[in-house]
mmCIF file of C-alpha atoms in Angstrom:
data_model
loop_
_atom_site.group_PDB
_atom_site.id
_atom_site.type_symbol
_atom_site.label_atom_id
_atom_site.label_comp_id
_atom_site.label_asym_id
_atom_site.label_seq_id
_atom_site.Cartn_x
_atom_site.Cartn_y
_atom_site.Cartn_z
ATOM 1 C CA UNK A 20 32.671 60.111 -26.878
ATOM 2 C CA UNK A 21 29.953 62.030 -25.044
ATOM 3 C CA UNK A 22 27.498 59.341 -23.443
ATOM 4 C CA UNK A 23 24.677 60.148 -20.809
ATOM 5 C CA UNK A 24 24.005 56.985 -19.402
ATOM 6 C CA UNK A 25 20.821 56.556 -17.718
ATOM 7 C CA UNK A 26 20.294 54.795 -14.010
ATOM 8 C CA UNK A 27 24.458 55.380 -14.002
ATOM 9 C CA UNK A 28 24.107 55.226 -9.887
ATOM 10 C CA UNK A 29 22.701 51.547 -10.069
ATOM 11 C CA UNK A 30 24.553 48.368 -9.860
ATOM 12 C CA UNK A 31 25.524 47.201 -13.471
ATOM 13 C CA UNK A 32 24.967 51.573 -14.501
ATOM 14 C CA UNK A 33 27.598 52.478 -12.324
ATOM 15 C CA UNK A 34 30.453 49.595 -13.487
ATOM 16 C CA UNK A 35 29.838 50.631 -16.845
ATOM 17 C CA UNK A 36 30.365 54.438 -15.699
ATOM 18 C CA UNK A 37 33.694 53.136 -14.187
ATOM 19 C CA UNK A 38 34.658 51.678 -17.452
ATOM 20 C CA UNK A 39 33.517 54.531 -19.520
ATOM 21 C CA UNK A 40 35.729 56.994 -17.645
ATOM 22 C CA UNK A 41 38.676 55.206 -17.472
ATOM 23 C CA UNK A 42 38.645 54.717 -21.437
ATOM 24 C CA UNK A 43 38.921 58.661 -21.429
ATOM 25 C CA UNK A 44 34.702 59.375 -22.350
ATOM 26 C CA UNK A 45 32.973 62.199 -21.225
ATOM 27 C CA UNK A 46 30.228 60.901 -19.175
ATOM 28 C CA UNK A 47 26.856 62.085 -17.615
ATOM 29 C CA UNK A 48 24.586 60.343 -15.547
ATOM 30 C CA UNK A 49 20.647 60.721 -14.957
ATOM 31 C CA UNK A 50 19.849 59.000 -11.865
ATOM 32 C CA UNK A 51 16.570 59.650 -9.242
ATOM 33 C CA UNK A 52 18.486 57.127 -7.172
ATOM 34 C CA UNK A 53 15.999 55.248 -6.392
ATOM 35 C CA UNK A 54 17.890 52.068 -6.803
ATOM 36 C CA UNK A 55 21.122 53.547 -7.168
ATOM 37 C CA UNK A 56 23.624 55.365 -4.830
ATOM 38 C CA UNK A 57 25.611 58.412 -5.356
ATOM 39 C CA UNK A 58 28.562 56.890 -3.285
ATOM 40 C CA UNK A 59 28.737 54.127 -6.593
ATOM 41 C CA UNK A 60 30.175 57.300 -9.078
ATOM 42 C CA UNK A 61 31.823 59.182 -5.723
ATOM 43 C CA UNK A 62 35.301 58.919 -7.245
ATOM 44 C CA UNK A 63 34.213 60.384 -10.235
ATOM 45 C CA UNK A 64 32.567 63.595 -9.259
ATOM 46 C CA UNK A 65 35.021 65.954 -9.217
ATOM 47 C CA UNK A 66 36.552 65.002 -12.487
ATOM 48 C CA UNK A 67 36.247 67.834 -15.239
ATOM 49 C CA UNK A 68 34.772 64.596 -17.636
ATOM 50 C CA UNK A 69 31.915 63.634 -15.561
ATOM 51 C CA UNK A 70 28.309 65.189 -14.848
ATOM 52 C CA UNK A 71 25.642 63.772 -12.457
ATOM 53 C CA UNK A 72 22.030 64.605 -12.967
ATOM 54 C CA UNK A 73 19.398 63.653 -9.793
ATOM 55 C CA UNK A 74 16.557 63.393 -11.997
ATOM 56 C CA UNK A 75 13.217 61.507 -13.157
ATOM 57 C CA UNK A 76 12.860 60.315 -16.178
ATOM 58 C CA UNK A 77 9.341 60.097 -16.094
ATOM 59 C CA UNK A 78 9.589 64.212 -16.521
ATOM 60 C CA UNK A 79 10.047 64.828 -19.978
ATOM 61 C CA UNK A 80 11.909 67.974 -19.436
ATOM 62 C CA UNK A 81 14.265 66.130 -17.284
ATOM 63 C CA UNK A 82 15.144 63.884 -19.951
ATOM 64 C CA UNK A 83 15.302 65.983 -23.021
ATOM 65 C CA UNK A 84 18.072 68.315 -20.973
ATOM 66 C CA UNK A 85 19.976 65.149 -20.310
ATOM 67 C CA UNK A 86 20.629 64.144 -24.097
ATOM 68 C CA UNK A 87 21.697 67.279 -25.006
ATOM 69 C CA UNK A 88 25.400 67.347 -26.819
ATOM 70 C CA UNK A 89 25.695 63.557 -25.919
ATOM 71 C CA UNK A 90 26.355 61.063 -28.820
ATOM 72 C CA UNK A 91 25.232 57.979 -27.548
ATOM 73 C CA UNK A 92 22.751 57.317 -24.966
ATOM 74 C CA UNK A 93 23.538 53.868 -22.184
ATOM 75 C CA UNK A 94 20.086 53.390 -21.343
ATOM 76 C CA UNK A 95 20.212 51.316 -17.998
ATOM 77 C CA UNK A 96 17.370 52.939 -15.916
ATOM 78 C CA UNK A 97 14.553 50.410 -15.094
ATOM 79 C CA UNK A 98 13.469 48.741 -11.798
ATOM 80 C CA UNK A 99 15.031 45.599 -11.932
ATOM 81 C CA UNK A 100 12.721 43.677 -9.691
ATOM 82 C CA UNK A 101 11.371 40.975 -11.553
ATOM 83 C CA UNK A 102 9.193 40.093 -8.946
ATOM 84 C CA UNK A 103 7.590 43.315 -7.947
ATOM 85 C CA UNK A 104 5.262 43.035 -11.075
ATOM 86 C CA UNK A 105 2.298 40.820 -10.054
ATOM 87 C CA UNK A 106 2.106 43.672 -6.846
ATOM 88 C CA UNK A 107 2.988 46.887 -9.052
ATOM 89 C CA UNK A 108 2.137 46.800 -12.873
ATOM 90 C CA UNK A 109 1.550 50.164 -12.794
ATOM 91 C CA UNK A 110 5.033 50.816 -11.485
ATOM 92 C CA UNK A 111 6.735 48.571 -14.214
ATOM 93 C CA UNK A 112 5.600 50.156 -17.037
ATOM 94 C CA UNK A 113 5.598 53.660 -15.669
ATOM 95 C CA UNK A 114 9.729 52.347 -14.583
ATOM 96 C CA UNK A 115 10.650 50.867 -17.734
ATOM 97 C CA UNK A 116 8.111 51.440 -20.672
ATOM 98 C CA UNK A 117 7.282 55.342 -19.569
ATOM 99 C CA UNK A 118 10.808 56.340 -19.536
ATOM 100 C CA UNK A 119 11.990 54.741 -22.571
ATOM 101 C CA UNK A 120 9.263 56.309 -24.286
ATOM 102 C CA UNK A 121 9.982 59.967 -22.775
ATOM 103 C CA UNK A 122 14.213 59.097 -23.892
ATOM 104 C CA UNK A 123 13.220 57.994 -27.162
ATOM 105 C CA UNK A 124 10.628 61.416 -27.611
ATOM 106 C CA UNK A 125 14.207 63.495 -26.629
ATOM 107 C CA UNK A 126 16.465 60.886 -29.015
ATOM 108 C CA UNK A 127 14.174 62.248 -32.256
ATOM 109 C CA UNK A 128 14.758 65.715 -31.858
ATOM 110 C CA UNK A 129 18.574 65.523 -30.714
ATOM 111 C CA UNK A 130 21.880 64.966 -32.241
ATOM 112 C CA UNK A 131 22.009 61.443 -30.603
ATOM 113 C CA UNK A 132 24.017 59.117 -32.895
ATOM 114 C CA UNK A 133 23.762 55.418 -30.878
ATOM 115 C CA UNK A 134 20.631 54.127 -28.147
ATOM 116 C CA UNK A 135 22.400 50.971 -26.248
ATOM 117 C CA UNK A 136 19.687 49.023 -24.371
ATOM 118 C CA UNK A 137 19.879 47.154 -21.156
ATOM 119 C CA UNK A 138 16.751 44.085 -21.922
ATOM 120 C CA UNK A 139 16.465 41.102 -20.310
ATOM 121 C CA UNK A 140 15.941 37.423 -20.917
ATOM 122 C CA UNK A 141 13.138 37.763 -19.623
ATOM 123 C CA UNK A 142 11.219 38.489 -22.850
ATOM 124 C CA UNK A 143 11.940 35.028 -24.265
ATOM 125 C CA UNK A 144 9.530 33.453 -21.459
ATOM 126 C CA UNK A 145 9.799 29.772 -21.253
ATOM 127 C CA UNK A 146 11.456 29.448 -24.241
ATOM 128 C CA UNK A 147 11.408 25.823 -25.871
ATOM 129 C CA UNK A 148 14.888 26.479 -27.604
ATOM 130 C CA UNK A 149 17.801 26.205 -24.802
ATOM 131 C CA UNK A 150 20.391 27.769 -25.332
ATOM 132 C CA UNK A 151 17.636 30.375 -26.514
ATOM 133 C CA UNK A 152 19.039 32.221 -29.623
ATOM 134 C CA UNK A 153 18.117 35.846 -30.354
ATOM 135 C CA UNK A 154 16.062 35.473 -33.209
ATOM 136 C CA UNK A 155 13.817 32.847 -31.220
ATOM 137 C CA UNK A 156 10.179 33.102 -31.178
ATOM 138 C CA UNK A 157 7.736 33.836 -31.081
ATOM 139 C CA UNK A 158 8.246 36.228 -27.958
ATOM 140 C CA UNK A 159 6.087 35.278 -24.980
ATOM 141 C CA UNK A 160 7.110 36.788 -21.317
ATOM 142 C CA UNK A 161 5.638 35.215 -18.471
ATOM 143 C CA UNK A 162 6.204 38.414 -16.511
ATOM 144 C CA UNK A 163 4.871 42.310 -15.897
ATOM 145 C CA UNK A 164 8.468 42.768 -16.105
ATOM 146 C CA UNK A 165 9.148 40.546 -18.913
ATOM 147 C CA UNK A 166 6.347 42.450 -21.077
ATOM 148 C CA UNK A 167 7.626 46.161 -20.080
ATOM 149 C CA UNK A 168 11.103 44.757 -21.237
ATOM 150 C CA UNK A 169 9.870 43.574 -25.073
ATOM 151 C CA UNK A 170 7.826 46.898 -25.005
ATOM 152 C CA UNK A 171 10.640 49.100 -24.440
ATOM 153 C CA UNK A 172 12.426 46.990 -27.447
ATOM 154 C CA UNK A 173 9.580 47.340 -29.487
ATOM 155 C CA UNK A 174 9.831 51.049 -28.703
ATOM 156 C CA UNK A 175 13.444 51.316 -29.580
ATOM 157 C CA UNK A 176 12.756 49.693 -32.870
ATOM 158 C CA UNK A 177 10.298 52.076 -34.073
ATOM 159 C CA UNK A 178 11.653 55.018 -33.233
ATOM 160 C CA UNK A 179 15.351 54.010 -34.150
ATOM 161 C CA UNK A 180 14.197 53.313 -37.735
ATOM 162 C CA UNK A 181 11.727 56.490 -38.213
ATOM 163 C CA UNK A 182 13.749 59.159 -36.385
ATOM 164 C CA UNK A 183 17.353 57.757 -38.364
ATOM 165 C CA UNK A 184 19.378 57.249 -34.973
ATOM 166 C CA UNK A 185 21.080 53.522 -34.686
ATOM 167 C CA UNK A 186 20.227 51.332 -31.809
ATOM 168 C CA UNK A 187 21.785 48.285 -29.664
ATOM 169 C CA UNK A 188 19.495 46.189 -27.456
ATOM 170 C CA UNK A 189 21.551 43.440 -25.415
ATOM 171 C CA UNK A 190 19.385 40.944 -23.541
ATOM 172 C CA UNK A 191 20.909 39.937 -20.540
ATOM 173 C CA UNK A 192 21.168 36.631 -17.877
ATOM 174 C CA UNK A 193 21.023 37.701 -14.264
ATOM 175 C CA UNK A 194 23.704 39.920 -13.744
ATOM 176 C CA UNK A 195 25.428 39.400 -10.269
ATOM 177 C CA UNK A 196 28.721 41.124 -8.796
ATOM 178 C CA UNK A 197 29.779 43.439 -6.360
ATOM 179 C CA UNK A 198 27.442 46.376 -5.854
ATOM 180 C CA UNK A 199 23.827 44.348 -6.214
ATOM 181 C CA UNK A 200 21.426 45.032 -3.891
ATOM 182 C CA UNK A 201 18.895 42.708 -5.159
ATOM 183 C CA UNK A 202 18.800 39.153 -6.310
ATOM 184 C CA UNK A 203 18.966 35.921 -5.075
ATOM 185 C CA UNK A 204 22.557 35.898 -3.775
ATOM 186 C CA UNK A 205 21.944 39.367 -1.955
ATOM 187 C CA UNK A 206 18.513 38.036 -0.232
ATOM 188 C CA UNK A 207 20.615 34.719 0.881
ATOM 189 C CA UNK A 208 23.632 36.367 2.644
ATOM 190 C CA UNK A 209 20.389 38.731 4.077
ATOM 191 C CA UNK A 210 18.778 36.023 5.118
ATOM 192 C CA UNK A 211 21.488 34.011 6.656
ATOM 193 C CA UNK A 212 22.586 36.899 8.432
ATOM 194 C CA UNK A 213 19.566 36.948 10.250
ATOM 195 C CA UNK A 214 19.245 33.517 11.033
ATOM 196 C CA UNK A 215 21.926 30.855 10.366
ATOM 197 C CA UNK A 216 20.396 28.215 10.977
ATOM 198 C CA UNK A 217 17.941 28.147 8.425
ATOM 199 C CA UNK A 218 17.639 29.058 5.206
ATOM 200 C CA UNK A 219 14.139 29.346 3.385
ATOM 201 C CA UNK A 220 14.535 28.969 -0.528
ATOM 202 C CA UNK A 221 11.775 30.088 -3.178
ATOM 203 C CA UNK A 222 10.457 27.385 -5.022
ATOM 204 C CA UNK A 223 11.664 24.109 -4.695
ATOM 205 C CA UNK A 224 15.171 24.544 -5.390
ATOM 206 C CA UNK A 225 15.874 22.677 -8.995
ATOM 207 C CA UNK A 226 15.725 26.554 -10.972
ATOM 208 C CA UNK A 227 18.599 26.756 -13.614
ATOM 209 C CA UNK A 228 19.588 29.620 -14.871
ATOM 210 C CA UNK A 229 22.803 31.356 -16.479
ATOM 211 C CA UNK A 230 24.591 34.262 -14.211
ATOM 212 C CA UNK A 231 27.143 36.916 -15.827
ATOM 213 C CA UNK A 232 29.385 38.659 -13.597
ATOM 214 C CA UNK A 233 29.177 42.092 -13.960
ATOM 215 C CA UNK A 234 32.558 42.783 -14.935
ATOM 216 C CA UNK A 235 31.870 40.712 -18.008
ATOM 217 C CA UNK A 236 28.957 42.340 -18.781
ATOM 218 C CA UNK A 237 30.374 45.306 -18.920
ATOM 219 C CA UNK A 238 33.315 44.669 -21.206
ATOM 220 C CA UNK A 239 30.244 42.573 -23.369
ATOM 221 C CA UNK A 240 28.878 45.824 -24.105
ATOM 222 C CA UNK A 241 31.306 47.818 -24.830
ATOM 223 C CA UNK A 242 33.227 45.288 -27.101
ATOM 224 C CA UNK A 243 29.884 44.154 -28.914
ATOM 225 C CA UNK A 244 29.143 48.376 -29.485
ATOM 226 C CA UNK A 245 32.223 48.762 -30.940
ATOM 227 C CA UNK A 246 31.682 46.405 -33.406
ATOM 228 C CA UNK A 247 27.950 47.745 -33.844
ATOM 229 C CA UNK A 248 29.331 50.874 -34.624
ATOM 230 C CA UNK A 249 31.295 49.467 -37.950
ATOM 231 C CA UNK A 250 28.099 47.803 -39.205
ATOM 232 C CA UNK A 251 25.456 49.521 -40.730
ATOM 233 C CA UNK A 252 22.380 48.009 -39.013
ATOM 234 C CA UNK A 253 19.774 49.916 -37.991
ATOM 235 C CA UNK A 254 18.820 47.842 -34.601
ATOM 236 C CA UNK A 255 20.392 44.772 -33.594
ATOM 237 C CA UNK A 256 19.882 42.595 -30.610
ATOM 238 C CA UNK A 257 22.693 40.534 -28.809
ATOM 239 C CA UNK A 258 22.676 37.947 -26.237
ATOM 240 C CA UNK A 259 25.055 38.666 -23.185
ATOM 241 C CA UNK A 260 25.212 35.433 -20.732
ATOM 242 C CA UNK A 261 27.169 32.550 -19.691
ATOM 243 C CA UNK A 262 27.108 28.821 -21.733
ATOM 244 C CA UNK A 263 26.892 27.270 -18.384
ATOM 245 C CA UNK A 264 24.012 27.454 -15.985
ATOM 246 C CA UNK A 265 23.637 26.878 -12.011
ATOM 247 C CA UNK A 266 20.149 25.723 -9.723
ATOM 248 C CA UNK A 267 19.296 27.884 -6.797
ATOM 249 C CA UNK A 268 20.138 25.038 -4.488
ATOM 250 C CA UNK A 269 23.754 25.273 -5.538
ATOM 251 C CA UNK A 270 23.657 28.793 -5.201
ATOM 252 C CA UNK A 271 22.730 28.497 -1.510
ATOM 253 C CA UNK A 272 25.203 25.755 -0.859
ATOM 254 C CA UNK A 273 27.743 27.989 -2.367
ATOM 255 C CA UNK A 274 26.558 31.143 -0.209
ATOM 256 C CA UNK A 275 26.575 28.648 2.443
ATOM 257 C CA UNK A 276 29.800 27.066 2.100
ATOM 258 C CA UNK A 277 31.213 30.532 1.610
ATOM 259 C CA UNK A 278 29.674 31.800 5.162
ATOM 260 C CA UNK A 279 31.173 29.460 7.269
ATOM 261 C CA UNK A 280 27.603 28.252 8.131
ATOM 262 C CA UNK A 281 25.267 24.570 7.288
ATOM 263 C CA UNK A 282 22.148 25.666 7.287
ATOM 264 C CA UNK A 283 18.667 23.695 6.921
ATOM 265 C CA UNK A 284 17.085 24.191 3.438
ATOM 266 C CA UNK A 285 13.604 25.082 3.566
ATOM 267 C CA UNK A 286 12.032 25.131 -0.231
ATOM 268 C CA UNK A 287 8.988 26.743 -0.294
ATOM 269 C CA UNK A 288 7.982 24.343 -2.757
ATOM 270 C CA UNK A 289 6.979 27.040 -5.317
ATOM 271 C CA UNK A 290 4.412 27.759 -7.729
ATOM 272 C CA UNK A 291 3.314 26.341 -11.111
ATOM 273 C CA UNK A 292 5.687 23.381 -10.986
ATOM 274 C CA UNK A 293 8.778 24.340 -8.658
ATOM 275 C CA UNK A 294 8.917 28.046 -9.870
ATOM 276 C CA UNK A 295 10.174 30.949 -7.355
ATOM 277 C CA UNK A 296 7.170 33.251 -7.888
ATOM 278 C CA UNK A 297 4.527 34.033 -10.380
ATOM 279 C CA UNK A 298 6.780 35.055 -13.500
ATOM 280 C CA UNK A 299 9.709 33.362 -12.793
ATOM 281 C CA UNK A 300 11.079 31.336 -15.221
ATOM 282 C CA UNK A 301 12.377 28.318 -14.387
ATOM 283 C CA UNK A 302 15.231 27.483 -16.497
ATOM 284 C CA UNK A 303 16.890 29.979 -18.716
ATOM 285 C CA UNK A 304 20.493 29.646 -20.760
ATOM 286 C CA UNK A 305 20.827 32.144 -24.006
ATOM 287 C CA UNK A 306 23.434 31.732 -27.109
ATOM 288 C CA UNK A 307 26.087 33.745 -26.510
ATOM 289 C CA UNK A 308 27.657 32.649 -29.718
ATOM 290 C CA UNK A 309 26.133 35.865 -31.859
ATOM 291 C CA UNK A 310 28.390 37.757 -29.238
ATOM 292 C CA UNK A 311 31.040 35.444 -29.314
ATOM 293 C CA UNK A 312 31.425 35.898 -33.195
ATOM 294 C CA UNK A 313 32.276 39.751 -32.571
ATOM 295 C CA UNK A 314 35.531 38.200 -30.289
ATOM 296 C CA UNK A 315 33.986 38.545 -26.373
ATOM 297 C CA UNK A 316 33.537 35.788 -24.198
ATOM 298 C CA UNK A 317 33.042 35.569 -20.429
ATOM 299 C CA UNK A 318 36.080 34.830 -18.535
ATOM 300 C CA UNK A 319 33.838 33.573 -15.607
ATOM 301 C CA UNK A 320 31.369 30.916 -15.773
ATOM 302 C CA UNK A 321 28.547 30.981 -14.067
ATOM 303 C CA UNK A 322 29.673 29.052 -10.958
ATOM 304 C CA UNK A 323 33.180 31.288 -10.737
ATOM 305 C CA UNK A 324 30.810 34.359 -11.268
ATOM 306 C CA UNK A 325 28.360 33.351 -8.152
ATOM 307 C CA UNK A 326 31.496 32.503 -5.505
ATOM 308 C CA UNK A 327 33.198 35.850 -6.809
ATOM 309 C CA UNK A 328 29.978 37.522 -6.214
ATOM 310 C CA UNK A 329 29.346 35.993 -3.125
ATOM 311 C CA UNK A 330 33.008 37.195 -1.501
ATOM 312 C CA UNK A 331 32.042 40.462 -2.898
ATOM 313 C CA UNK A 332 28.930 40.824 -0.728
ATOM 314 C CA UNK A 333 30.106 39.380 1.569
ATOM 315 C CA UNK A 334 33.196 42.415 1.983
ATOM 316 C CA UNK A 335 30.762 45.441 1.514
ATOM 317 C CA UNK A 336 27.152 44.449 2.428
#
């Protein structure tokens, strides 16, 4: 196929680039960078297959240029920092509501055939169901980025069933693996780096959550839109996570162990009962078993996926 795939520098953008060129595709990638880094797609860019585009999405022109002759449309640009949303609003929607709404103007008038969504779990809030299935509700984020997330998806929605293209929105667990340059992992090895002998953890430490390596991710999405494509939905929504989950304290032990170093544990204590920040939610596992259904499952769990990570960093960082 012919697939632009948007914020294809960033971390989980540029793994599914990999995969998409090694499966033969012909792939282009709008990226302002950003987030992202050319040297992610640097083996790719001399190959006859593969375009890059440095570019803004929130420049209409930009982005109606980019989905020409494509067929399906990776959608992956956003600012992924969760946190950045009780500073920046204004940058959250303008990062992830503005641009969807600029693709989505360029989708109706093009030859388009497939929108595949990058959400998050983030739109389920604290959700009362755990494992938290897709068609839980109703929808409340607790976050700036949370809300810009379920607005993009409402987005998609509307203009997927007016303008007659199809469209796949996955909501995804923290995604973690080689390449991140944000995230808890990433900000411990930072930290520890600085100062081993200490280690100061957000909140107080008992956070669960589910973490997806990246390389599962990836192959998620691409097995779960090749079964999309033989359906004849409209818009679906799938779940992409792990059935296990992991606290932040393990995390740091882990990052810990994995450094050679025993550092103290200072917990910040937290906000609004042990929570990381404003927003964060506290303990989050989604059903994977709509995804498991189509025949994908993670081959890490969550704990495999954070020590994997961890010796990734660890190499490159």
């Amino acid at each position: 196929m012919r697939i632009l795939v948007t914020g294809g520098a960033g971390f989980i953008g540029s793994h599914l680039v990999d995969r998409l060129m090694e499966l033969g595709n012909e792939v282009r990638v709008l990226d302002n960078l950003s987030a992202g880094s050319v040297d992610n797609l640097r083996k790719w860019m001399d190959s006859e297959r593969f375009e890059f585009i440095h570019g803004d999405m929130r420049e209409p022109k930009v982005v109606d240029e980019a989905v020409e002759d494509v067929e399906a449309v990776f959608h992956l640009a956003a600012n992924p920092e969760v946190r950045i949303g009780a500073q920046s609003p204004e940058l959250l929607y303008e990062t992830n509501v503005l641009i969807t709404y600029n693709l989505l103007n360029a989708l109706k008038d093009s030859n388009v055939e497939y929108l595949v969504f990058t959400s998050s779990s983030t739109v389920y809030g604290d959700a009362e169901v755990i494992p938290t299935p897709e068609d839980y509700g109703p929808l409340e984020p607790i976050s700036i980025y949370g809300g810009a997330k379920l607005g993009a998806e409402a987005l998609i929605s509307g203009y997927a069933h007016t303008f007659e293209f199809r469209a796949l929105i996955f909501r995804l667990a923290n995604i973690i693996g080689e390449r991140a340059n944000h995230g808890v992992i990433y900000d411990f090895i930072n930290k520890l780096r600085r100062n081993p002998e200490e280690l100061e953890i957000l909140g107080d430490g008992t956070q669960r959550k589910s973490y997806l390596h990246v390389s599962d991710t990836v192959e998620g999405m691409l097995h779960v839109f090749e079964h999309f494509r033989k359906e004849d939905k409209t818009v679906d929504f799938y779940n992409l996570g792990n059935e296990d989950w992991i606290t932040v304290r393990e995390i740091a032990e882990i990052v810990s162990e994995e450094m050679g170093l025993h550092p103290k544990f200072l917990f910040t204590g937290g906000i609004d009962g042990g929570r990381g920040w404003k927003g964060d939610v506290k303990f989050m596992r989604l059903s994977i078993e709509k995804a498991k259904k189509t025949g994908w499952k993670p081959r890490l769990n969550s704990y495999e996926a954070v020590r994997r990570t961890v010796r990734e960093l660890l190499a490159t960082v």
